[in-house]
mmCIF file of C-alpha atoms in Angstrom:
data_model
loop_
_atom_site.group_PDB
_atom_site.id
_atom_site.type_symbol
_atom_site.label_atom_id
_atom_site.label_comp_id
_atom_site.label_asym_id
_atom_site.label_seq_id
_atom_site.Cartn_x
_atom_site.Cartn_y
_atom_site.Cartn_z
ATOM 1 C CA MET A 5 7.649 6.670 -2.324
ATOM 2 C CA HIS A 6 5.530 3.892 -4.030
ATOM 3 C CA GLN A 7 7.325 2.548 -6.926
ATOM 4 C CA GLY A 8 4.103 2.814 -8.928
ATOM 5 C CA THR A 9 4.564 6.224 -8.971
ATOM 6 C CA SER A 10 7.022 6.168 -11.046
ATOM 7 C CA ARG A 11 6.313 2.981 -13.246
ATOM 8 C CA GLY A 12 6.939 4.292 -16.507
ATOM 9 C CA ALA A 13 10.544 4.733 -15.714
ATOM 10 C CA GLY A 14 10.923 1.112 -14.763
ATOM 11 C CA TYR A 15 12.435 -0.367 -11.845
ATOM 12 C CA GLN A 16 16.243 0.962 -11.980
ATOM 13 C CA LYS A 17 15.233 4.853 -12.929
ATOM 14 C CA SER A 18 12.589 5.311 -10.768
ATOM 15 C CA LEU A 19 14.907 4.519 -7.950
ATOM 16 C CA GLU A 20 18.157 6.330 -9.583
ATOM 17 C CA GLY A 21 15.705 9.596 -9.865
ATOM 18 C CA TRP A 22 14.159 9.333 -6.616
ATOM 19 C CA ALA A 23 17.801 9.188 -4.399
ATOM 20 C CA LYS A 24 18.675 11.961 -6.507
ATOM 21 C CA ALA A 25 15.987 14.333 -5.299
ATOM 22 C CA GLY A 26 16.476 13.017 -1.632
ATOM 23 C CA ILE A 27 14.359 10.432 -1.258
ATOM 24 C CA LYS A 28 15.188 8.053 1.189
ATOM 25 C CA ASN A 29 12.725 5.085 1.801
ATOM 26 C CA VAL A 30 10.867 3.133 -1.098
ATOM 27 C CA GLU A 31 7.929 0.812 -1.731
ATOM 28 C CA LEU A 32 8.833 -1.864 -4.217
ATOM 29 C CA SER A 33 6.605 -2.913 -6.880
ATOM 30 C CA ASP A 34 6.108 -6.470 -7.929
ATOM 31 C CA THR A 35 5.629 -5.550 -11.818
ATOM 32 C CA LEU A 36 8.342 -3.076 -11.774
ATOM 33 C CA LEU A 37 10.953 -5.694 -10.223
ATOM 34 C CA ASP A 38 9.491 -8.661 -12.594
ATOM 35 C CA GLY A 39 10.549 -6.146 -15.633
ATOM 36 C CA PHE A 40 14.185 -5.777 -14.103
ATOM 37 C CA LEU A 41 14.230 -9.322 -13.921
ATOM 38 C CA LYS A 42 13.853 -10.098 -17.124
ATOM 39 C CA ASP A 43 17.419 -8.546 -17.968
ATOM 40 C CA ASP A 44 19.176 -9.102 -14.577
ATOM 41 C CA THR A 45 19.400 -10.769 -11.207
ATOM 42 C CA LEU A 46 17.506 -10.219 -7.662
ATOM 43 C CA ALA A 47 20.793 -9.969 -6.179
ATOM 44 C CA ALA A 48 21.565 -6.933 -8.695
ATOM 45 C CA ALA A 49 17.947 -5.251 -7.814
ATOM 46 C CA GLY A 50 18.840 -5.244 -4.115
ATOM 47 C CA ARG A 51 22.404 -3.813 -4.521
ATOM 48 C CA LEU A 52 20.999 -0.940 -6.701
ATOM 49 C CA TYR A 53 18.414 0.237 -4.042
ATOM 50 C CA LYS A 54 21.059 -0.068 -1.507
ATOM 51 C CA ASP A 55 24.088 1.345 -3.642
ATOM 52 C CA LEU A 56 21.928 4.218 -3.932
ATOM 53 C CA GLY A 57 21.167 4.813 -0.244
ATOM 54 C CA LEU A 58 17.634 3.699 -0.615
ATOM 55 C CA THR A 59 15.879 1.725 2.513
ATOM 56 C CA ALA A 60 13.420 -0.474 0.849
ATOM 57 C CA VAL A 61 10.197 -0.403 3.905
ATOM 58 C CA SER A 62 7.551 -2.213 1.807
ATOM 59 C CA SER A 63 6.781 -4.124 -1.003
ATOM 60 C CA GLN A 64 3.388 -5.069 -3.077
ATOM 61 C CA ALA A 65 1.568 -7.833 -4.690
ATOM 62 C CA VAL A 66 -1.454 -7.384 -6.316
ATOM 63 C CA LEU A 67 -3.244 -10.659 -6.473
ATOM 64 C CA PRO A 68 -6.828 -11.452 -6.904
ATOM 65 C CA ASP A 69 -8.734 -13.513 -4.421
ATOM 66 C CA MET A 70 -5.716 -13.360 -1.905
ATOM 67 C CA TRP A 71 -8.146 -12.784 1.184
ATOM 68 C CA ILE A 72 -11.172 -14.772 0.098
ATOM 69 C CA PRO A 73 -11.748 -18.229 -1.551
ATOM 70 C CA GLY A 74 -12.131 -17.793 -5.156
ATOM 71 C CA PRO A 75 -11.244 -19.506 -8.225
ATOM 72 C CA ALA A 76 -7.788 -17.262 -8.677
ATOM 73 C CA ARG A 77 -7.036 -17.855 -5.113
ATOM 74 C CA ALA A 78 -4.708 -21.159 -5.816
ATOM 75 C CA ALA A 79 -2.452 -19.567 -8.513
ATOM 76 C CA SER A 80 -2.514 -16.455 -5.924
ATOM 77 C CA LEU A 81 -1.406 -18.302 -3.393
ATOM 78 C CA GLU A 82 1.530 -19.556 -5.391
ATOM 79 C CA THR A 83 2.677 -16.103 -6.672
ATOM 80 C CA TRP A 84 2.181 -15.058 -2.813
ATOM 81 C CA LYS A 85 4.717 -17.573 -1.770
ATOM 82 C CA LYS A 86 7.311 -15.791 -4.961
ATOM 83 C CA ARG A 87 6.613 -12.715 -3.848
ATOM 84 C CA CYS A 88 7.480 -13.589 -0.060
ATOM 85 C CA ASP A 89 10.911 -15.126 -0.997
ATOM 86 C CA GLN A 90 11.784 -12.268 -3.525
ATOM 87 C CA PHE A 91 11.272 -9.596 -1.132
ATOM 88 C CA SER A 92 12.751 -11.614 1.977
ATOM 89 C CA THR A 93 15.698 -12.077 -0.208
ATOM 90 C CA LEU A 94 15.738 -8.404 -1.497
ATOM 91 C CA GLY A 95 15.456 -7.414 2.601
ATOM 92 C CA VAL A 96 12.082 -6.191 2.315
ATOM 93 C CA PRO A 97 10.099 -6.246 5.932
ATOM 94 C CA LYS A 98 6.732 -5.603 4.747
ATOM 95 C CA LEU A 99 4.423 -7.128 1.538
ATOM 96 C CA TYR A 100 0.995 -5.777 1.167
ATOM 97 C CA CYS A 101 -1.803 -7.419 -0.978
ATOM 98 C CA PRO A 102 -5.094 -4.973 -1.799
ATOM 99 C CA SER A 103 -8.428 -7.087 -1.471
ATOM 100 C CA VAL A 104 -8.622 -7.502 -5.014
ATOM 101 C CA THR A 105 -11.939 -9.794 -6.272
ATOM 102 C CA ASN A 106 -14.480 -9.005 -8.811
ATOM 103 C CA ARG A 107 -17.167 -11.480 -8.079
ATOM 104 C CA LYS A 108 -20.192 -11.503 -5.651
ATOM 105 C CA VAL A 109 -19.502 -11.886 -2.254
ATOM 106 C CA THR A 110 -21.711 -13.709 0.256
ATOM 107 C CA MET A 111 -21.490 -13.916 4.190
ATOM 108 C CA ASP A 112 -19.593 -17.758 3.889
ATOM 109 C CA ASP A 113 -16.730 -15.833 2.265
ATOM 110 C CA TYR A 114 -16.327 -13.553 5.266
ATOM 111 C CA LYS A 115 -16.967 -16.216 7.247
ATOM 112 C CA ALA A 116 -14.231 -18.356 5.417
ATOM 113 C CA THR A 117 -11.820 -15.062 5.386
ATOM 114 C CA PRO A 118 -9.896 -15.337 8.283
ATOM 115 C CA GLN A 119 -8.895 -18.850 7.355
ATOM 116 C CA CYS A 120 -7.486 -17.365 4.064
ATOM 117 C CA ILE A 121 -5.773 -14.669 6.041
ATOM 118 C CA ARG A 122 -4.216 -17.455 8.207
ATOM 119 C CA GLU A 123 -2.834 -19.611 5.350
ATOM 120 C CA ALA A 124 -1.543 -16.085 3.841
ATOM 121 C CA GLY A 125 0.456 -14.976 7.022
ATOM 122 C CA ASP A 126 1.706 -18.289 7.665
ATOM 123 C CA ILE A 127 3.307 -18.044 4.220
ATOM 124 C CA ALA A 128 4.821 -14.910 5.012
ATOM 125 C CA LYS A 129 5.904 -15.564 8.367
ATOM 126 C CA GLU A 130 8.171 -18.562 6.687
ATOM 127 C CA HIS A 131 9.868 -15.724 5.233
ATOM 128 C CA ASN A 132 10.010 -13.257 8.170
ATOM 129 C CA ILE A 133 7.757 -10.894 6.321
ATOM 130 C CA THR A 134 4.959 -8.922 7.728
ATOM 131 C CA ALA A 135 1.871 -9.367 5.419
ATOM 132 C CA MET A 136 -0.829 -6.513 5.119
ATOM 133 C CA ILE A 137 -4.268 -6.246 3.742
ATOM 134 C CA GLU A 138 -5.210 -3.164 1.700
ATOM 135 C CA PHE A 139 -8.721 -2.200 1.795
ATOM 136 C CA ALA A 140 -9.669 -0.905 -1.596
ATOM 137 C CA ARG A 141 -12.821 1.050 -2.155
ATOM 138 C CA THR A 142 -14.001 -0.775 -5.246
ATOM 139 C CA SER A 143 -13.601 -3.846 -3.880
ATOM 140 C CA THR A 144 -16.856 -6.351 -3.456
ATOM 141 C CA HIS A 145 -15.010 -7.610 -0.461
ATOM 142 C CA LEU A 146 -12.945 -5.565 2.066
ATOM 143 C CA ALA A 147 -13.480 -1.941 1.128
ATOM 144 C CA THR A 148 -13.724 -0.567 4.438
ATOM 145 C CA LEU A 149 -11.306 -0.063 7.370
ATOM 146 C CA THR A 150 -13.946 -1.486 9.551
ATOM 147 C CA SER A 151 -14.185 -5.024 7.617
ATOM 148 C CA SER A 152 -10.406 -5.161 7.098
ATOM 149 C CA LEU A 153 -9.785 -4.869 11.305
ATOM 150 C CA LYS A 154 -12.715 -7.154 11.704
ATOM 151 C CA MET A 155 -11.088 -9.804 9.351
ATOM 152 C CA ILE A 156 -7.607 -9.509 10.499
ATOM 153 C CA ARG A 157 -8.303 -9.866 14.256
ATOM 154 C CA GLU A 158 -10.568 -12.600 14.133
ATOM 155 C CA ALA A 159 -7.782 -14.186 12.146
ATOM 156 C CA GLY A 160 -5.274 -13.446 14.706
ATOM 157 C CA HIS A 161 -2.575 -14.217 12.750
ATOM 158 C CA PRO A 162 0.752 -12.452 14.163
ATOM 159 C CA ASN A 163 2.310 -12.011 10.852
ATOM 160 C CA VAL A 164 -0.473 -10.206 9.178
ATOM 161 C CA ARG A 165 -1.585 -6.384 9.676
ATOM 162 C CA PRO A 166 -3.623 -3.760 8.860
ATOM 163 C CA MET A 167 -2.408 -0.536 6.424
ATOM 164 C CA MET A 168 -4.348 2.110 5.379
ATOM 165 C CA ASP A 169 -4.632 3.753 2.092
ATOM 166 C CA PHE A 170 -5.447 7.785 2.236
ATOM 167 C CA PHE A 171 -7.478 7.722 -0.923
ATOM 168 C CA HIS A 172 -8.980 4.465 -0.386
ATOM 169 C CA PHE A 173 -10.104 5.418 3.207
ATOM 170 C CA TRP A 174 -11.486 9.314 2.608
ATOM 171 C CA SER A 175 -13.013 8.564 -0.725
ATOM 172 C CA GLY A 176 -14.675 5.210 -0.096
ATOM 173 C CA LEU A 177 -17.440 4.272 2.515
ATOM 174 C CA SER A 178 -14.878 4.562 5.806
ATOM 175 C CA LYS A 179 -15.529 7.264 8.144
ATOM 176 C CA PHE A 180 -13.381 9.625 9.833
ATOM 177 C CA GLU A 181 -14.368 7.964 13.023
ATOM 178 C CA ASP A 182 -13.357 4.504 12.409
ATOM 179 C CA LEU A 183 -9.765 5.671 12.724
ATOM 180 C CA ASP A 184 -10.612 5.229 16.456
ATOM 181 C CA LEU A 185 -11.213 1.671 16.154
ATOM 182 C CA LEU A 186 -7.562 1.470 15.307
ATOM 183 C CA GLN A 187 -5.430 -0.147 18.464
ATOM 184 C CA HIS A 188 -2.351 1.668 19.351
ATOM 185 C CA GLY A 189 0.534 0.612 17.083
ATOM 186 C CA GLU A 190 -1.812 -1.733 15.231
ATOM 187 C CA LEU A 191 -1.256 0.038 11.813
ATOM 188 C CA ALA A 192 1.853 -1.342 9.989
ATOM 189 C CA HIS A 193 2.088 1.431 6.674
ATOM 190 C CA ALA A 194 0.090 3.997 4.941
ATOM 191 C CA HIS A 195 -0.107 5.262 1.635
ATOM 192 C CA PHE A 196 -0.254 8.977 1.446
ATOM 193 C CA GLN A 197 -2.621 10.918 -0.810
ATOM 194 C CA ASP A 198 -4.942 13.941 -1.716
ATOM 195 C CA VAL A 199 -8.169 13.442 -3.124
ATOM 196 C CA ALA A 200 -9.834 15.721 -5.839
ATOM 197 C CA ASP A 201 -12.538 18.329 -5.562
ATOM 198 C CA VAL A 202 -15.138 16.034 -7.375
ATOM 199 C CA PRO A 203 -18.316 14.252 -6.436
ATOM 200 C CA LYS A 204 -17.708 10.853 -4.902
ATOM 201 C CA GLU A 205 -19.408 9.430 -7.496
ATOM 202 C CA LEU A 206 -16.906 10.285 -9.898
ATOM 203 C CA TYR A 207 -13.688 9.364 -8.123
ATOM 204 C CA ASP A 208 -11.284 7.186 -10.215
ATOM 205 C CA ASN A 209 -7.631 6.500 -9.610
ATOM 206 C CA ASN A 210 -6.968 9.798 -11.655
ATOM 207 C CA SER A 211 -8.563 11.559 -8.398
ATOM 208 C CA ARG A 212 -5.309 10.418 -6.543
ATOM 209 C CA LEU A 213 -3.309 13.925 -6.111
ATOM 210 C CA ILE A 214 -0.066 14.992 -4.597
ATOM 211 C CA PRO A 215 -0.627 15.692 -0.804
ATOM 212 C CA GLY A 216 -1.554 19.453 -0.396
ATOM 213 C CA ASP A 217 -3.251 19.445 -4.039
ATOM 214 C CA GLY A 218 -6.734 18.114 -2.954
ATOM 215 C CA ILE A 219 -9.629 18.306 -0.441
ATOM 216 C CA ALA A 220 -8.872 15.819 2.131
ATOM 217 C CA PRO A 221 -8.320 16.703 5.670
ATOM 218 C CA LEU A 222 -4.585 15.475 5.790
ATOM 219 C CA ALA A 223 -3.788 17.005 8.825
ATOM 220 C CA LYS A 224 -6.815 15.797 11.021
ATOM 221 C CA ILE A 225 -6.201 11.957 10.004
ATOM 222 C CA LEU A 226 -1.972 12.464 10.478
ATOM 223 C CA HIS A 227 -2.890 13.571 13.753
ATOM 224 C CA LYS A 228 -5.465 10.534 14.521
ATOM 225 C CA LEU A 229 -2.820 7.948 13.081
ATOM 226 C CA GLN A 230 -0.051 9.584 15.409
ATOM 227 C CA GLU A 231 -2.485 9.628 18.397
ATOM 228 C CA LYS A 232 -2.689 5.871 17.398
ATOM 229 C CA GLY A 233 0.971 5.172 17.481
ATOM 230 C CA TYR A 234 1.682 5.463 14.078
ATOM 231 C CA ALA A 235 5.315 6.643 13.240
ATOM 232 C CA GLY A 236 6.007 4.878 9.873
ATOM 233 C CA PRO A 237 6.274 5.815 6.966
ATOM 234 C CA LEU A 238 3.954 7.503 4.149
ATOM 235 C CA SER A 239 4.208 6.226 0.840
ATOM 236 C CA VAL A 240 2.895 7.925 -1.956
ATOM 237 C CA GLU A 241 1.391 6.222 -4.793
ATOM 238 C CA LEU A 242 -0.115 7.653 -7.745
ATOM 239 C CA PHE A 243 -1.704 7.316 -10.835
ATOM 240 C CA LEU A 244 -2.085 10.126 -12.796
ATOM 241 C CA ALA A 245 -0.759 9.521 -16.689
ATOM 242 C CA ASP A 246 1.900 12.699 -16.573
ATOM 243 C CA VAL A 247 3.225 11.505 -13.241
ATOM 244 C CA VAL A 248 3.719 8.114 -13.632
ATOM 245 C CA ASN A 249 5.219 8.944 -16.795
ATOM 246 C CA GLY A 250 7.032 11.964 -15.770
ATOM 247 C CA ASP A 251 10.883 12.337 -14.995
ATOM 248 C CA PRO A 252 11.438 10.734 -11.666
ATOM 249 C CA PHE A 253 13.587 12.987 -10.254
ATOM 250 C CA GLU A 254 11.398 15.898 -10.859
ATOM 251 C CA VAL A 255 8.186 14.054 -9.663
ATOM 252 C CA ALA A 256 10.170 13.047 -6.606
ATOM 253 C CA SER A 257 11.150 16.634 -5.771
ATOM 254 C CA LYS A 258 7.769 17.833 -6.599
ATOM 255 C CA ILE A 259 6.118 15.231 -4.266
ATOM 256 C CA LYS A 260 8.602 15.413 -1.438
ATOM 257 C CA GLU A 261 8.519 19.370 -1.285
ATOM 258 C CA LYS A 262 4.492 19.042 -1.302
ATOM 259 C CA GLY A 263 4.557 16.096 1.205
ATOM 260 C CA GLU A 264 6.800 17.879 3.604
ATOM 261 C CA ALA A 265 4.930 20.774 3.144
ATOM 262 C CA VAL A 266 1.710 19.100 4.389
ATOM 263 C CA LEU A 267 3.578 17.517 7.269
ATOM 264 C CA HIS A 268 5.380 20.940 8.628
ATOM 265 C CA LYS A 269 2.049 22.528 8.538
ATOM 266 C CA ALA A 270 0.325 19.888 10.454
ATOM 267 C CA LYS A 271 3.175 19.732 13.066
ATOM 268 C CA VAL A 272 3.809 15.724 12.867
ATOM 269 C CA GLY A 273 6.714 13.898 11.419
#
């Protein structure tokens, strides 16, 4: 479970509700961690999820211009250092940042992207963190699996790997056949959602659904990822108001039941 899915409950209550529902693996949120640290310590944040029997498999840092030259990049790099230090201290092995930028992008920016990736990768390496790029469907920079793979491979940094969000993949410009470009074992992490049955032109974050509630060919995608050697967690990240503001136990119980049904039907996992 991605902590953003229960962000209305905050850092502690989200984890407590999920553990009660039988969730074992979690993805920690930068903003929820900040909220917890206003009144408590980083050591307490780590003890909390461990005492609940949870394993933190990944974490997030949403920072503009992380992977591209831009006016926000200097500040983002400083925050990236802070997040790498925090999540490394918490014992989290992976940290992703989406390709967030709002400015017009040129070919010169793409030429400079590999160096930006290497700089972020060097920081992650210092903290024994695997950095991951999440291509985002609405980004003016890395919006597809193909672009993300190309830039990561050109950078060639051992601590930077691709990840995939099912919603960004299926609702954006990527094609199913793009999954064939993945090298065996290359994918580091996956966000697991379904998509609503609406025109693609109307997709927004409210079009992200619990796995099994939408029309995405989840079984087909799962089989391809398995074929490509992905055996890692599937982290559910949702934005629907009734989900993010719902009771974490009830939300996690429903997602667990539906997600496991999808995996069982697809005969994976």
